[in-house]
Tab-separated table of C-alpha atoms in Angstrom:
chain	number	residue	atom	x	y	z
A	1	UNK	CA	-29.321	12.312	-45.112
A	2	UNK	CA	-29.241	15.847	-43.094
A	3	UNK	CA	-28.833	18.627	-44.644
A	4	UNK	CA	-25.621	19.380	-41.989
A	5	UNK	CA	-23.715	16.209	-43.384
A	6	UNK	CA	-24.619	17.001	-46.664
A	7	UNK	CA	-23.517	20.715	-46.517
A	8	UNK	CA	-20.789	19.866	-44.442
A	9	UNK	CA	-18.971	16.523	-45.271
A	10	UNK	CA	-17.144	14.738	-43.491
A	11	UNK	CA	-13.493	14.289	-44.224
A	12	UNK	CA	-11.065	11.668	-42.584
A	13	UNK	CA	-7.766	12.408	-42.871
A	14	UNK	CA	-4.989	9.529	-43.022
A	15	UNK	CA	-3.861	8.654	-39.530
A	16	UNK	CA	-0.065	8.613	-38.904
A	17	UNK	CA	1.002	5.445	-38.735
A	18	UNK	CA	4.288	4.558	-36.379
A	19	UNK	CA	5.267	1.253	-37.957
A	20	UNK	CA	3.936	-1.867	-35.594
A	21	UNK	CA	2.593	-2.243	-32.523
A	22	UNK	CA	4.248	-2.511	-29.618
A	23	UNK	CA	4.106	-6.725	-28.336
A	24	UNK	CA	2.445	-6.538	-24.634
A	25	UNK	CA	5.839	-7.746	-22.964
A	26	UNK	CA	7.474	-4.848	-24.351
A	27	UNK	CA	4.821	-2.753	-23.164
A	28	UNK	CA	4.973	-4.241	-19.855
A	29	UNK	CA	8.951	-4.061	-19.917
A	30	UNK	CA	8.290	-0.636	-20.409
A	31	UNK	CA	6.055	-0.049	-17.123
A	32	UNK	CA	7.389	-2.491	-15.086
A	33	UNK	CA	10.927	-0.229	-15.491
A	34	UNK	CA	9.002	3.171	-14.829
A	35	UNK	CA	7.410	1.089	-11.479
A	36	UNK	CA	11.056	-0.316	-10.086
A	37	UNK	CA	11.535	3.380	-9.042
A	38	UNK	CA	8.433	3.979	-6.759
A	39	UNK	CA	8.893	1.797	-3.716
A	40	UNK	CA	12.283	3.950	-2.848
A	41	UNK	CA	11.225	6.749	-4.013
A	42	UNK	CA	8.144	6.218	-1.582
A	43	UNK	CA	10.813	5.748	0.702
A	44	UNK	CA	12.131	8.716	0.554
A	45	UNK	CA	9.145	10.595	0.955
A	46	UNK	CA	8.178	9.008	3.976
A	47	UNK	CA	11.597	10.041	5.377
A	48	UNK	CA	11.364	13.744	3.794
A	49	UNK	CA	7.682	13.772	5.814
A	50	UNK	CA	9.464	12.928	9.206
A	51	UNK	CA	8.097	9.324	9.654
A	52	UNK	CA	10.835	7.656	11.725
A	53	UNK	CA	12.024	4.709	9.510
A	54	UNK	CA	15.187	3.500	11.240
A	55	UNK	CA	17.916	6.059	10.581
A	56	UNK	CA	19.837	6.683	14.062
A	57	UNK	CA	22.363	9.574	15.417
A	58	UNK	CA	25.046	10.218	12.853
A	59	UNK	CA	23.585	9.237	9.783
A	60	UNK	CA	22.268	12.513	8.378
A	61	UNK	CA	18.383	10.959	7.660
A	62	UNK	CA	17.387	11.139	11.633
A	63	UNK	CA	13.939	11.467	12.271
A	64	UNK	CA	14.760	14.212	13.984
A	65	UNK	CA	15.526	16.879	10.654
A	66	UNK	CA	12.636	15.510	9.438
A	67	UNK	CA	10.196	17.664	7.623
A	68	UNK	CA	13.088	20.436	7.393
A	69	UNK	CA	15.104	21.567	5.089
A	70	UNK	CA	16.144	18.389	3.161
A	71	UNK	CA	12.966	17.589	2.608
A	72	UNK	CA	12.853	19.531	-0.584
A	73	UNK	CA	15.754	17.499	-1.582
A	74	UNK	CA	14.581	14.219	-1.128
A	75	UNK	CA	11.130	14.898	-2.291
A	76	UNK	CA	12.650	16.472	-5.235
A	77	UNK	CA	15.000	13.265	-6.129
A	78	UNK	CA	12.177	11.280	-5.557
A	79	UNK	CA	9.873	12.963	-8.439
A	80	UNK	CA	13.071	13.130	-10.483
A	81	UNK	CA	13.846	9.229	-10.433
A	82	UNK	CA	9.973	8.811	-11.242
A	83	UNK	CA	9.875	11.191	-14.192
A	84	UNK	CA	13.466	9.444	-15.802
A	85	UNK	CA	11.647	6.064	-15.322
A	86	UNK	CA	8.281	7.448	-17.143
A	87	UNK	CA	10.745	8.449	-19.968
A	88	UNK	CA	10.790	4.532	-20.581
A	89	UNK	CA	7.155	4.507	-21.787
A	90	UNK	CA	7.805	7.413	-24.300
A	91	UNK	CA	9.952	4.213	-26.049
A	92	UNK	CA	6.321	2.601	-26.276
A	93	UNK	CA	4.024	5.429	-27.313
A	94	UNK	CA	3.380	7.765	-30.176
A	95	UNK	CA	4.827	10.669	-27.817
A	96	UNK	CA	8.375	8.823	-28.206
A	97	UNK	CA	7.892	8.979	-32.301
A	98	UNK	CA	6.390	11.770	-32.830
A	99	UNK	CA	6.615	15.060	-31.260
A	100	UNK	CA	3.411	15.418	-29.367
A	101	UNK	CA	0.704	18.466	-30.451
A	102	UNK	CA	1.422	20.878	-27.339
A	103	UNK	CA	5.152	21.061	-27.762
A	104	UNK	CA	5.234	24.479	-29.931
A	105	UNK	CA	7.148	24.771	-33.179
A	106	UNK	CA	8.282	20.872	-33.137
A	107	UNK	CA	4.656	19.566	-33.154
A	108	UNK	CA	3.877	16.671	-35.219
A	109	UNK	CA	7.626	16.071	-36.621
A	110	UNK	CA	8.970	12.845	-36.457
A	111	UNK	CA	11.572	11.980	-33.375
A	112	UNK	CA	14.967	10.642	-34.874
A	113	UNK	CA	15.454	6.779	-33.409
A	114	UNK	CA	19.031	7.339	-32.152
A	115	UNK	CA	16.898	10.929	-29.984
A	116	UNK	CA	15.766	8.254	-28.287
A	117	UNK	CA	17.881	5.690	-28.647
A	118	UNK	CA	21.111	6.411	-27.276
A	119	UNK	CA	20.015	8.899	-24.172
A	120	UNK	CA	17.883	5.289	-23.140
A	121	UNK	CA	21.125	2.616	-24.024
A	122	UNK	CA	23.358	5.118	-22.183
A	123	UNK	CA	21.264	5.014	-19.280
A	124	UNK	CA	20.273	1.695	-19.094
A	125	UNK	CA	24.131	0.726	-19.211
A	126	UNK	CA	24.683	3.380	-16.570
A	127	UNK	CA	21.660	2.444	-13.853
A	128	UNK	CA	22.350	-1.247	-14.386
A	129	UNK	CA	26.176	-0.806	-13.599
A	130	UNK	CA	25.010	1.923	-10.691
A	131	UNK	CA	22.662	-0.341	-9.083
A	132	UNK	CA	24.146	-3.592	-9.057
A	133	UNK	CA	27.469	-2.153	-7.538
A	134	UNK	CA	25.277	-0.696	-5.026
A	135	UNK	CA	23.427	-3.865	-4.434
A	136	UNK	CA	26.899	-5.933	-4.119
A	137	UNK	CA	27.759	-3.302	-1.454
A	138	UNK	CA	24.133	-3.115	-0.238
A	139	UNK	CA	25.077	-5.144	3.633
A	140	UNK	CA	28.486	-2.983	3.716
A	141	UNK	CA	27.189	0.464	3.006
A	142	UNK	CA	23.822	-0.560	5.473
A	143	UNK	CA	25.790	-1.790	8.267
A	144	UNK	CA	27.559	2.127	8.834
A	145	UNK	CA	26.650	3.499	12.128
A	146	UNK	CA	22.796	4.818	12.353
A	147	UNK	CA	21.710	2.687	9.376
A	148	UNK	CA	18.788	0.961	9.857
A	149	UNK	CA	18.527	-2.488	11.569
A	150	UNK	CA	16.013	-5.453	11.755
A	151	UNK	CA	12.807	-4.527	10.422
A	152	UNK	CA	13.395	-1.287	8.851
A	153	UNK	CA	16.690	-2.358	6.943
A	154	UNK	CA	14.376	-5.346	5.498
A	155	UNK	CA	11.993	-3.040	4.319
A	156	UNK	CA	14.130	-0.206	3.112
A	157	UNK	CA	16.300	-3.428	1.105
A	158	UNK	CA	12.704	-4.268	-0.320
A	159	UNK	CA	11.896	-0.479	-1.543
A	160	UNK	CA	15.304	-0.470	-3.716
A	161	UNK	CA	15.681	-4.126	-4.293
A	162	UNK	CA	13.789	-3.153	-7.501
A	163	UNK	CA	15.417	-0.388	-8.652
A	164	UNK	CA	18.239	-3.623	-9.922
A	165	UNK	CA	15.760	-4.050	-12.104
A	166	UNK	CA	15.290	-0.977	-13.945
A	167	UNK	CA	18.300	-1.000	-16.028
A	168	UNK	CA	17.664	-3.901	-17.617
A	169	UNK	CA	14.373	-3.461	-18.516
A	170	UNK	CA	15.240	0.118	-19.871
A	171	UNK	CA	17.924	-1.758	-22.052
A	172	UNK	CA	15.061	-4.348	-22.710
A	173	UNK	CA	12.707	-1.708	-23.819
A	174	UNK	CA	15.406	0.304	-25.981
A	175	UNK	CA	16.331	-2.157	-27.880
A	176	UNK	CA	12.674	-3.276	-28.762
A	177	UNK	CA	12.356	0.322	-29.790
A	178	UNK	CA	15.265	0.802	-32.017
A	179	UNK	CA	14.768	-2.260	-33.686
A	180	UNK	CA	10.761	-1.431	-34.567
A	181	UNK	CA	12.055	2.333	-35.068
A	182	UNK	CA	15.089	1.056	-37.833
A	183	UNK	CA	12.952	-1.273	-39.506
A	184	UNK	CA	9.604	1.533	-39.824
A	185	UNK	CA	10.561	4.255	-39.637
């Protein structure tokens, strides 16, 4: 033995445990939700970036105020939506039990379930009843003059198709979480 390790032992100090593990569906519940928001907010960006994606005279997205002054604004709701879905994975990582190190004054204290909880059940209930309304209304809403047509309304109905999704997975995900969370902790 060294003299270092023997003037300077070692000492291990108990990790903080957060009750089970996390099963791999729930895990991939919990990315899959963050991902359903990407394709439209992709979308959007192209849009915000003038790339011409369908959107005619009259329908305030026309290539032609594109990159202007919405841009901001669509870019913006874009990294919004993304950072609301990346919330979800805080329900499957030690940053959604325990206050992570870099947060001042709250570091390492334990996050009450229903923190988490509730904000996540209210907006799964809210997204899921938000998107599938808009998804019954999807051909009615698309079919306003200046929408897009043909190729571009199939593949700006495939960038939000997904977005159906995210509500239930969210709900999915929550209620993993407050289960594991009651039981341990």
């Amino acid at each position: 033995m060294s003299t270092l390790t023997a003037a300077h032992p070692v000492t291990h100090t108990p990790a903080v445990t957060s009750g089970p593990v996390v099963s791999r569906p729930i895990r991939w519940a919990a990315h899959a939700a963050a991902l359903t928001l990407l394709p439209s907010g992709l979308w959007r960006i192209v849009i915000a970036v003038g790339i011409p994606v369908g959107w005619g005279a009259g329908s305030g997205l026309e290539a032609e105020l594109f990159p202007g002054v919405w841009s901001f604004a669509l870019v913006a709701l874009s990294a919004f939506a993304e950072g609301l879905g990346l919330l979800t994975l805080g329900l499957v990582q030690r940053w959604g039990e325990v206050v992570p190190n870099w947060i001042p004054w709250l570091r390492g204290r334990r996050i009450p379930p229903l923190a988490a909880a509730v904000p996540a059940a209210l907006g799964a209930v809210a997204v899921t009843l938000v998107t599938v309304l808009s998804a019954f209304n999807w051909s009615t809403n698309m079919s306003a003059p200046g929408s897009p047509a043909g190729g571009y309304w199939w593949l700006m109905t495939a960038c939000y198709a997904p977005l159906v999704l995210w509500g239930p997975l969210l709900g999915i995900v929550t209620v993993a979480y407050w289960r594991r969370r009651r039981i341990h902790g």
